[in-house]
C-alpha positions as CSV (number, residue, x, y, z in Angstrom):
1,X,0.0,0.0,0.0
2,X,1.5,3.3,-1.1
3,X,0.5,6.8,-2.0
4,X,2.2,9.8,-3.6
5,X,3.7,11.8,-0.8
6,X,6.5,14.2,0.1
7,X,8.1,12.4,3.0
8,X,11.7,11.5,3.0
9,X,10.8,7.9,3.8
10,X,8.2,5.3,2.8
11,X,5.3,5.4,5.3
12,X,4.5,1.8,4.4
13,X,8.0,0.7,5.3
14,X,7.9,-2.0,2.7
15,X,5.6,-4.3,4.8
16,X,3.0,-6.4,3.1
17,X,-0.2,-7.1,4.9
18,X,1.0,-10.6,5.7
19,X,4.2,-9.2,7.1
20,X,2.3,-6.7,9.3
21,X,0.2,-9.5,10.7
22,X,3.4,-11.3,11.7
23,X,4.9,-8.5,13.8
24,X,5.1,-9.8,17.4
25,X,5.4,-7.5,20.5
26,X,8.9,-7.2,22.1
27,X,9.8,-8.9,25.4
28,X,8.4,-7.3,28.6
29,X,10.2,-6.3,31.8
30,X,10.0,-9.0,34.5
31,X,8.2,-6.6,36.9
32,X,5.8,-5.1,34.3
33,X,2.7,-6.6,35.9
34,X,3.6,-5.5,39.4
35,X,4.4,-1.9,38.1
36,X,1.0,-1.5,36.4
37,X,-1.0,-3.3,39.1
38,X,0.3,-1.0,41.8
39,X,-0.4,2.1,39.6
40,X,-4.0,0.9,38.9
41,X,-4.7,0.3,42.6
42,X,-3.5,3.8,43.3
43,X,-5.8,5.3,40.6
44,X,-8.8,3.4,42.0
45,X,-8.3,5.2,45.4
46,X,-8.8,8.6,43.8
47,X,-12.0,10.5,44.6
48,X,-12.7,12.3,41.3
49,X,-15.2,14.9,42.6
50,X,-16.7,15.4,39.2
51,X,-18.4,18.7,38.3
52,X,-20.7,19.3,35.4
53,X,-22.2,22.4,33.9
54,X,-24.1,23.1,30.7
55,X,-21.7,23.6,27.8
56,X,-21.8,26.2,25.0
57,X,-21.4,23.3,22.7
58,X,-24.7,22.1,21.2
59,X,-25.7,19.1,19.1
60,X,-29.0,17.7,17.8
61,X,-28.4,14.2,19.1
62,X,-26.6,14.9,22.4
63,X,-26.8,17.1,25.4
64,X,-23.3,18.5,26.1
65,X,-21.9,19.3,29.5
66,X,-18.5,20.7,30.4
67,X,-16.7,18.3,32.8
68,X,-14.0,18.7,35.4
69,X,-12.6,15.9,37.6
70,X,-9.5,15.3,39.7
71,X,-7.1,12.6,38.6
72,X,-4.0,11.2,40.4
73,X,-1.9,13.7,42.3
74,X,-4.9,16.1,42.3
75,X,-4.4,16.9,38.6
76,X,-7.5,18.7,37.2
77,X,-8.8,17.0,34.1
78,X,-11.3,18.9,31.9
79,X,-13.5,17.7,29.0
80,X,-17.1,17.0,28.2
81,X,-19.9,14.6,28.9
82,X,-22.4,13.8,26.1
83,X,-25.8,12.3,26.9
84,X,-28.5,11.2,24.5
85,X,-31.3,13.7,23.8
86,X,-33.8,10.9,23.2
87,X,-34.2,8.0,25.6
88,X,-32.2,6.7,28.5
89,X,-28.5,5.8,28.0
90,X,-27.9,2.0,27.7
91,X,-24.1,2.1,27.7
92,X,-21.2,4.4,28.5
93,X,-18.0,5.2,26.8
94,X,-14.7,6.9,27.6
95,X,-13.1,8.5,24.6
96,X,-9.3,8.9,24.1
97,X,-8.2,11.7,21.7
98,X,-5.2,12.0,19.5
99,X,-1.9,13.8,20.3
100,X,-3.1,17.1,19.0
101,X,-5.6,17.4,21.7
102,X,-9.2,18.4,21.0
103,X,-11.0,21.8,21.2
104,X,-14.6,20.3,21.1
105,X,-16.0,16.8,21.6
106,X,-16.3,14.6,18.5
107,X,-19.8,13.7,17.3
108,X,-19.0,11.0,14.7
109,X,-19.9,8.4,17.3
110,X,-21.0,4.8,16.8
111,X,-24.0,4.7,19.2
112,X,-26.7,7.3,19.9
113,X,-27.8,5.5,23.0
114,X,-24.6,6.0,24.9
115,X,-23.1,8.4,27.4
116,X,-19.7,9.6,26.3
117,X,-17.1,10.9,28.7
118,X,-14.5,12.8,26.8
119,X,-11.5,13.8,28.9
120,X,-8.5,15.9,27.7
121,X,-5.5,14.0,29.0
122,X,-3.2,15.9,31.3
123,X,-1.2,18.6,29.7
124,X,-3.3,18.6,26.5
125,X,-6.4,20.5,25.3
126,X,-8.5,21.7,28.2
127,X,-6.2,20.0,30.7
128,X,-3.1,22.1,29.8
129,X,-1.0,23.1,32.8
130,X,2.6,24.4,33.1
131,X,5.2,23.1,33.1
132,X,3.8,20.4,30.8
133,X,4.1,21.4,27.2
134,X,0.9,21.0,25.0
135,X,3.2,20.6,22.0
136,X,3.2,16.8,21.3
137,X,6.9,16.9,20.4
138,X,7.6,18.1,24.0
139,X,4.7,16.5,25.9
140,X,5.9,13.0,24.8
141,X,9.3,13.8,26.5
142,X,7.9,15.0,29.8
143,X,9.7,13.1,32.6
144,X,10.7,10.4,30.1
145,X,13.8,9.6,32.1
146,X,11.6,8.4,35.0
147,X,9.5,5.2,34.9
148,X,7.3,6.4,37.8
149,X,6.8,10.0,36.6
150,X,6.6,9.6,32.8
151,X,3.7,11.7,31.4
152,X,2.1,8.7,29.6
153,X,1.6,7.0,33.0
154,X,-0.3,10.0,34.2
155,X,-2.5,9.9,31.1
156,X,-3.3,6.2,31.7
157,X,-4.3,7.3,35.3
158,X,-6.6,10.0,33.7
159,X,-8.4,7.3,31.7
160,X,-8.8,5.0,34.8
161,X,-10.1,7.9,36.9
162,X,-12.3,8.8,33.9
163,X,-14.0,5.4,34.2
164,X,-14.5,6.0,37.9
165,X,-16.0,9.3,37.1
166,X,-18.4,7.9,34.5
167,X,-19.5,5.2,37.0
168,X,-20.0,7.9,39.8
169,X,-22.2,9.9,37.4
170,X,-24.0,6.9,35.9
171,X,-23.7,3.9,38.3
172,X,-26.5,2.1,36.4
173,X,-24.0,1.6,33.5
174,X,-21.6,-0.6,35.5
175,X,-20.7,-3.6,33.3
176,X,-21.7,-1.6,30.2
177,X,-18.6,0.6,29.7
178,X,-16.6,0.7,26.5
179,X,-13.6,2.6,25.3
180,X,-12.8,4.4,22.0
181,X,-9.3,5.7,21.5
182,X,-7.5,7.0,18.5
183,X,-3.7,7.4,17.9
184,X,-2.3,8.7,21.2
185,X,-5.6,7.7,22.9
186,X,-5.4,4.3,21.2
187,X,-2.0,3.5,22.8
188,X,-3.1,4.9,26.2
189,X,-6.2,2.8,25.9
190,X,-4.3,-0.5,25.3
191,X,-2.2,0.2,28.5
192,X,-5.3,1.0,30.5
193,X,-7.5,-1.9,29.3
194,X,-4.7,-4.4,30.1
195,X,-5.6,-3.7,33.8
196,X,-9.1,-2.3,34.0
197,X,-11.8,-5.0,33.8
198,X,-14.5,-2.3,34.3
199,X,-14.1,-1.6,30.6
200,X,-16.1,-4.4,28.9
201,X,-14.9,-3.9,25.3
202,X,-12.8,-1.4,23.4
203,X,-11.8,0.0,20.0
204,X,-8.3,1.2,19.2
205,X,-7.8,3.3,16.1
206,X,-4.3,3.6,14.6
207,X,-2.9,3.0,18.2
208,X,0.4,4.6,19.0
209,X,3.2,3.4,21.3
210,X,3.2,-0.1,19.9
211,X,6.5,-2.0,19.8
212,X,8.7,0.7,21.2
213,X,12.0,-0.7,19.7
214,X,10.5,-0.4,16.2
215,X,9.1,3.0,17.1
216,X,12.6,4.2,17.9
217,X,14.1,2.7,14.8
218,X,11.7,3.5,12.0
219,X,11.8,7.0,10.5
220,X,8.7,9.0,11.4
221,X,7.1,12.4,11.9
222,X,5.5,13.7,15.1
223,X,6.0,12.5,18.6
224,X,7.9,9.4,17.6
225,X,10.5,11.5,15.8
226,X,10.8,13.7,18.9
227,X,11.6,10.6,21.0
228,X,14.1,9.4,18.5
229,X,15.9,12.7,18.6
230,X,16.1,12.5,22.4
231,X,17.4,8.9,22.6
232,X,21.0,9.8,22.0
233,X,21.1,12.3,24.9
234,X,19.3,10.2,27.6
235,X,20.3,6.6,28.0
236,X,17.4,5.8,30.4
237,X,14.7,6.4,27.8
238,X,14.7,2.8,26.5
239,X,14.3,1.6,30.1
240,X,11.3,3.8,30.6
241,X,9.6,3.0,27.3
242,X,9.8,-0.7,27.9
243,X,7.0,-0.2,30.5
244,X,5.0,2.0,28.1
245,X,4.6,-0.3,25.1
246,X,1.0,-0.7,23.9
247,X,1.8,-4.0,22.1
248,X,3.3,-5.4,25.3
249,X,0.3,-4.2,27.2
250,X,-2.1,-5.8,24.7
251,X,-0.9,-9.3,25.7
252,X,-2.8,-8.8,28.9
253,X,-6.1,-7.5,27.4
254,X,-8.9,-10.0,28.0
255,X,-11.9,-7.9,26.7
256,X,-13.3,-8.2,23.2
257,X,-11.4,-5.7,21.0
258,X,-11.8,-4.0,17.7
259,X,-8.6,-2.5,16.1
260,X,-8.4,-0.2,13.1
261,X,-4.8,-0.4,11.8
262,X,-3.3,1.4,8.8
263,X,-1.0,0.0,6.2
264,X,0.5,3.5,5.4
265,X,1.1,6.0,8.2
266,X,3.9,8.6,8.5
267,X,3.2,9.4,12.2
268,X,2.5,6.0,13.7
269,X,4.5,3.3,11.9
270,X,2.1,0.5,10.8
271,X,4.3,-2.3,12.2
272,X,3.7,-0.8,15.7
273,X,0.0,-0.6,15.1
274,X,-0.3,-4.2,13.9
275,X,1.9,-5.3,16.8
276,X,-0.8,-4.1,19.1
277,X,-3.5,-6.0,17.3
278,X,-1.4,-9.2,16.9
279,X,-0.6,-9.2,20.7
280,X,-4.3,-9.3,21.8
281,X,-4.8,-13.0,22.7
282,X,-8.6,-13.3,22.7
283,X,-11.7,-12.1,20.9
284,X,-10.6,-9.4,18.4
285,X,-11.6,-7.9,15.1
286,X,-9.4,-6.0,12.6
287,X,-10.4,-3.2,10.3
288,X,-7.5,-2.5,7.8
289,X,-7.3,1.2,6.9
290,X,-5.5,2.2,3.7
291,X,-3.7,5.0,5.6
292,X,-3.6,6.8,8.9
293,X,-2.6,10.4,9.7
294,X,-2.8,11.1,6.0
295,X,-5.6,12.2,3.6
296,X,-6.3,9.7,0.9
297,X,-8.9,8.8,-1.7
298,X,-11.6,6.7,-0.1
299,X,-11.0,8.0,3.5
300,X,-14.6,9.2,4.0
301,X,-16.0,5.8,2.8
302,X,-13.6,3.9,5.1
303,X,-14.6,6.1,8.0
304,X,-18.3,5.3,7.4
305,X,-17.6,1.6,7.0
306,X,-15.7,1.7,10.3
307,X,-18.5,3.4,12.2
308,X,-20.9,0.8,10.9
309,X,-18.7,-2.0,12.2
310,X,-18.4,-0.2,15.6
311,X,-22.2,0.2,15.9
312,X,-22.4,-3.6,15.6
313,X,-19.3,-4.3,17.7
314,X,-20.6,-2.3,20.7
315,X,-24.2,-3.5,20.4
316,X,-23.7,-6.3,23.1
317,X,-22.2,-3.7,25.6
């Protein structure tokens, strides 16, 4: 799969679909499970203290509320909650956004009968706070030399506490929570779902942070390139990233999963995306995108086909 482009490298990296489906995740640190289990237990102890108010955002299918809740270390997370205008909600979702952050909640959603909690991860979008940079090229490097303090860990916390927040606001939806994450939010979602059984099924769209050794080796643009530039100056980066690998985390996912992975992507190398899908051991479905992080002919059609698949995938939730 290839397209005319102006990049100095081939965003398909010469992989056939069969080769992509054969990419295995890298080995994991011996104490990976203990590290994430301790972190998850800490996140569950947080009292989110959610606050809602009517938003200036309006939509014909959803009521929109502005949201604030407190994540780990008292970090204020802001975003939105969408509720259906017609009928009572039958299921709930947490949404994970891409690395550019979001200025408004998305509305191209698979189910009209759901509640959607849309947090801005710490340091991004509505949750910006110094000294964390909102620029993805710097955000991805924040405390990257510390396994315990790396910003990606805090973002996983924000997702877990987001689930707690959703269940506080809508306790009747317990057992009916799904996750939808794209790019940055896809990789964060894989790490979160590996520990959080409160999320019953999930969708990861062009997930980032898969197979960190390949992510460091393959030419790229965006946050991956920023990490590559930093590797030579900080030897501890590789040690930290071994704990923040979405493909390694995916080995521990037990929920039914739907993954949209791209064959051509200049920002999130396809072998890393497919490594996430390949590592999921149980019930899983794959939607192959022609490209990710790139405009291409047929993109609108594929987006509609994907939404139709997700409508059906989340119907049992």
